Amino acid sequence: MILTKKQKLSSNPKSTKKLHPLLLFIGAYCTYNILGLLNMPWSLQGAYSKDLPWSLFIIGLAGCITGYILFGRKKAPLKHTEFRSSKSKSLGAFFLLIFVSCIAFTIITNKGIPLLLGEARFTNSAIIFNLAPLFGFWIMFRYISDLDIKKKPKKAPVIFYCVGIIIFGYRAPALIAMLTIYFCYTTFEFDKNKTIKHAAITATAFISISAIFSGYRISQEYELSDFFKNVDFQYVDEHKYVAPLVPVLSMFDFSQQTISSIGTNLKSHMNGALFLSNYEALLPGSHWGARNIVGDLTAARWVNNRPMSITPTLQGALYIDFSYAGVFLGFFIIATAICLMKSYATNGSALFKFSFCYLFTLSLLSIHSGYWDISILFYCLFLVIIKIFDLLKNTFPKQSSFA
């Protein structure tokens, strides 16, 4: 029997062309920045110089493209990785206990749900807030494990985690969980055309949800017209359909304005001190994170005795530390890492696939937020716990009652 070309493709899923995740990264990077760099009708014009923002955007794009040209076609190793981590219900219960305990502690110490307390959420314990997502890592890993063995994943645990983590008053952990799972589909399951279609839908949903969440949170303390001062509300009043998206549309322009302010106020480059500042939060005493330093640099208002947290964009953060050369090299390293990790994750274990999708998600969000924060250390802690658990299981098999 002679198979048609279409039948051959369907009988061999590996032959189906998939969209390289770095192209998604480049597409998101261009969309995010260009919407702020161009003179859009809803933004106030001429408020700041866009010379530095344009320069850093182009340099970062050049770094990404160079990485893709050199490493984007690297083929995946044929051999599966040997490491297979445990899927024990006991380990899942351990992470669930941590999650519930963190939520309970936060509600008790805040005397209410931080999500409903406006800027009071800034007083949350950084350690507690970063311990809670350990359960999220477990949920993501289990979901991707089921997907890897062609078993229908359970969606209820993902929903439970997302609802629970939003109690802390931040949308990022829930979005990270959903995007990590989503990028597993686009990288390892969907073909190129399906990925592009879903990416457009997901981007629209992501922007809409972020705008609604941000608008609600800000409206607890301010009038939106007083808070988003870079938006032309006369245009918004004339185009009512734009109103729900004001927080996101303002963000695109404000990110470029932040870069411009950095260029004006930065006296000397910090040579990596901005990057390290996020991890100084684990040291005794009070320390400013990278976004607080950017807030001080751009003369942001103060909240709870420190400058407001301001996201510098990825190119802005790299510029503060290492100037123009650092922007090119930083984007080149990220592009290279995405290419190499994707290559090895293609035929790797579910834990490797989860790691790639999670780190890719952080990289994508860093386009807006800048450097990764200390949450990456808790991801490493999660991997250590998994490894220790598996070692104990193999060392004491008879004493273990792992499901």
PDB file of N, CA, C and O in Angstrom, residues 360-385:
ATOM      1  N   PHE A 360      11.798  28.971  29.871  1.00  0.00           N
ATOM      2  CA  PHE A 360      11.410  29.748  28.690  1.00  0.00           C
ATOM      3  C   PHE A 360      10.340  30.776  29.062  1.00  0.00           C
ATOM      4  O   PHE A 360      10.379  31.919  28.594  1.00  0.00           O
ATOM      5  N   THR A 361       9.406  30.381  29.914  1.00  0.00           N
ATOM      6  CA  THR A 361       8.374  31.308  30.367  1.00  0.00           C
ATOM      7  C   THR A 361       8.987  32.486  31.115  1.00  0.00           C
ATOM      8  O   THR A 361       8.624  33.650  30.880  1.00  0.00           O
ATOM      9  N   LEU A 362       9.931  32.200  32.022  1.00  0.00           N
ATOM     10  CA  LEU A 362      10.603  33.276  32.745  1.00  0.00           C
ATOM     11  C   LEU A 362      11.340  34.207  31.779  1.00  0.00           C
ATOM     12  O   LEU A 362      11.345  35.431  31.959  1.00  0.00           O
ATOM     13  N   SER A 363      11.960  33.631  30.766  1.00  0.00           N
ATOM     14  CA  SER A 363      12.683  34.435  29.781  1.00  0.00           C
ATOM     15  C   SER A 363      11.720  35.342  29.024  1.00  0.00           C
ATOM     16  O   SER A 363      12.012  36.514  28.773  1.00  0.00           O
ATOM     17  N   LEU A 364      10.560  34.794  28.668  1.00  0.00           N
ATOM     18  CA  LEU A 364       9.570  35.581  27.940  1.00  0.00           C
ATOM     19  C   LEU A 364       9.049  36.736  28.798  1.00  0.00           C
ATOM     20  O   LEU A 364       8.943  37.873  28.333  1.00  0.00           O
ATOM     21  N   LEU A 365       8.757  36.460  30.069  1.00  0.00           N
ATOM     22  CA  LEU A 365       8.251  37.504  30.957  1.00  0.00           C
ATOM     23  C   LEU A 365       9.328  38.533  31.288  1.00  0.00           C
ATOM     24  O   LEU A 365       9.012  39.681  31.611  1.00  0.00           O
ATOM     25  N   SER A 366      10.597  38.130  31.194  1.00  0.00           N
ATOM     26  CA  SER A 366      11.681  39.068  31.483  1.00  0.00           C
ATOM     27  C   SER A 366      11.759  40.185  30.445  1.00  0.00           C
ATOM     28  O   SER A 366      12.387  41.214  30.693  1.00  0.00           O
ATOM     29  N   ILE A 367      11.138  39.983  29.285  1.00  0.00           N
ATOM     30  CA  ILE A 367      11.071  41.056  28.283  1.00  0.00           C
ATOM     31  C   ILE A 367      10.462  42.306  28.914  1.00  0.00           C
ATOM     32  O   ILE A 367      10.890  43.431  28.639  1.00  0.00           O
ATOM     33  N   HIS A 368       9.505  42.101  29.800  1.00  0.00           N
ATOM     34  CA  HIS A 368       8.862  43.213  30.506  1.00  0.00           C
ATOM     35  C   HIS A 368       9.542  43.509  31.843  1.00  0.00           C
ATOM     36  O   HIS A 368       9.863  44.661  32.155  1.00  0.00           O
ATOM     37  N   SER A 369       9.798  42.467  32.617  1.00  0.00           N
ATOM     38  CA  SER A 369      10.194  42.660  34.017  1.00  0.00           C
ATOM     39  C   SER A 369      11.685  42.834  34.232  1.00  0.00           C
ATOM     40  O   SER A 369      12.103  43.346  35.270  1.00  0.00           O
ATOM     41  N   GLY A 370      12.513  42.418  33.281  1.00  0.00           N
ATOM     42  CA  GLY A 370      13.951  42.496  33.487  1.00  0.00           C
ATOM     43  C   GLY A 370      14.488  41.200  34.071  1.00  0.00           C
ATOM     44  O   GLY A 370      14.020  40.113  33.744  1.00  0.00           O
ATOM     45  N   TYR A 371      15.463  41.322  34.963  1.00  0.00           N
ATOM     46  CA  TYR A 371      16.126  40.135  35.513  1.00  0.00           C
ATOM     47  C   TYR A 371      15.159  39.233  36.271  1.00  0.00           C
ATOM     48  O   TYR A 371      14.191  39.700  36.877  1.00  0.00           O
ATOM     49  N   TRP A 372      15.456  37.925  36.285  1.00  0.00           N
ATOM     50  CA  TRP A 372      14.726  36.997  37.125  1.00  0.00           C
ATOM     51  C   TRP A 372      14.964  37.350  38.589  1.00  0.00           C
ATOM     52  O   TRP A 372      16.036  37.805  38.976  1.00  0.00           O
ATOM     53  N   ASP A 373      13.943  37.110  39.430  1.00  0.00           N
ATOM     54  CA  ASP A 373      14.112  37.390  40.858  1.00  0.00           C
ATOM     55  C   ASP A 373      14.454  36.102  41.599  1.00  0.00           C
ATOM     56  O   ASP A 373      14.809  35.092  40.975  1.00  0.00           O
ATOM     57  N   ILE A 374      14.318  36.120  42.914  1.00  0.00           N
ATOM     58  CA  ILE A 374      14.777  34.970  43.713  1.00  0.00           C
ATOM     59  C   ILE A 374      13.902  33.740  43.533  1.00  0.00           C
ATOM     60  O   ILE A 374      14.241  32.668  44.044  1.00  0.00           O
ATOM     61  N   SER A 375      12.795  33.862  42.799  1.00  0.00           N
ATOM     62  CA  SER A 375      11.954  32.689  42.559  1.00  0.00           C
ATOM     63  C   SER A 375      12.730  31.583  41.854  1.00  0.00           C
ATOM     64  O   SER A 375      12.424  30.393  42.025  1.00  0.00           O
ATOM     65  N   ILE A 376      13.752  31.940  41.079  1.00  0.00           N
ATOM     66  CA  ILE A 376      14.546  30.931  40.371  1.00  0.00           C
ATOM     67  C   ILE A 376      15.285  30.036  41.366  1.00  0.00           C
ATOM     68  O   ILE A 376      15.508  28.847  41.110  1.00  0.00           O
ATOM     69  N   LEU A 377      15.641  30.588  42.538  1.00  0.00           N
ATOM     70  CA  LEU A 377      16.324  29.784  43.557  1.00  0.00           C
ATOM     71  C   LEU A 377      15.371  28.753  44.151  1.00  0.00           C
ATOM     72  O   LEU A 377      15.792  27.642  44.501  1.00  0.00           O
ATOM     73  N   PHE A 378      14.094  29.083  44.242  1.00  0.00           N
ATOM     74  CA  PHE A 378      13.117  28.142  44.779  1.00  0.00           C
ATOM     75  C   PHE A 378      12.785  27.065  43.741  1.00  0.00           C
ATOM     76  O   PHE A 378      12.433  25.941  44.107  1.00  0.00           O
ATOM     77  N   TYR A 379      12.895  27.401  42.467  1.00  0.00           N
ATOM     78  CA  TYR A 379      12.797  26.376  41.427  1.00  0.00           C
ATOM     79  C   TYR A 379      13.947  25.382  41.585  1.00  0.00           C
ATOM     80  O   TYR A 379      13.740  24.158  41.490  1.00  0.00           O
ATOM     81  N   CYS A 380      15.155  25.890  41.856  1.00  0.00           N
ATOM     82  CA  CYS A 380      16.304  24.999  42.090  1.00  0.00           C
ATOM     83  C   CYS A 380      16.066  24.148  43.333  1.00  0.00           C
ATOM     84  O   CYS A 380      16.416  22.958  43.366  1.00  0.00           O
ATOM     85  N   LEU A 381      15.470  24.755  44.377  1.00  0.00           N
ATOM     86  CA  LEU A 381      15.141  24.000  45.592  1.00  0.00           C
ATOM     87  C   LEU A 381      14.171  22.874  45.272  1.00  0.00           C
ATOM     88  O   LEU A 381      14.301  21.754  45.796  1.00  0.00           O
ATOM     89  N   PHE A 382      13.204  23.140  44.415  1.00  0.00           N
ATOM     90  CA  PHE A 382      12.240  22.114  44.008  1.00  0.00           C
ATOM     91  C   PHE A 382      12.965  20.931  43.362  1.00  0.00           C
ATOM     92  O   PHE A 382      12.686  19.767  43.681  1.00  0.00           O
ATOM     93  N   LEU A 383      13.906  21.203  42.466  1.00  0.00           N
ATOM     94  CA  LEU A 383      14.658  20.128  41.816  1.00  0.00           C
ATOM     95  C   LEU A 383      15.475  19.335  42.831  1.00  0.00           C
ATOM     96  O   LEU A 383      15.585  18.101  42.724  1.00  0.00           O
ATOM     97  N   VAL A 384      16.053  20.018  43.818  1.00  0.00           N
ATOM     98  CA  VAL A 384      16.839  19.338  44.854  1.00  0.00           C
ATOM     99  C   VAL A 384      15.943  18.422  45.681  1.00  0.00           C
ATOM    100  O   VAL A 384      16.311  17.272  45.980  1.00  0.00           O
ATOM    101  N   ILE A 385      14.750  18.899  46.050  1.00  0.00           N
ATOM    102  CA  ILE A 385      13.815  18.075  46.831  1.00  0.00           C
ATOM    103  C   ILE A 385      13.418  16.835  46.040  1.00  0.00           C
ATOM    104  O   ILE A 385      13.376  15.720  46.586  1.00  0.00           O
TER     105      ILE A 385
END
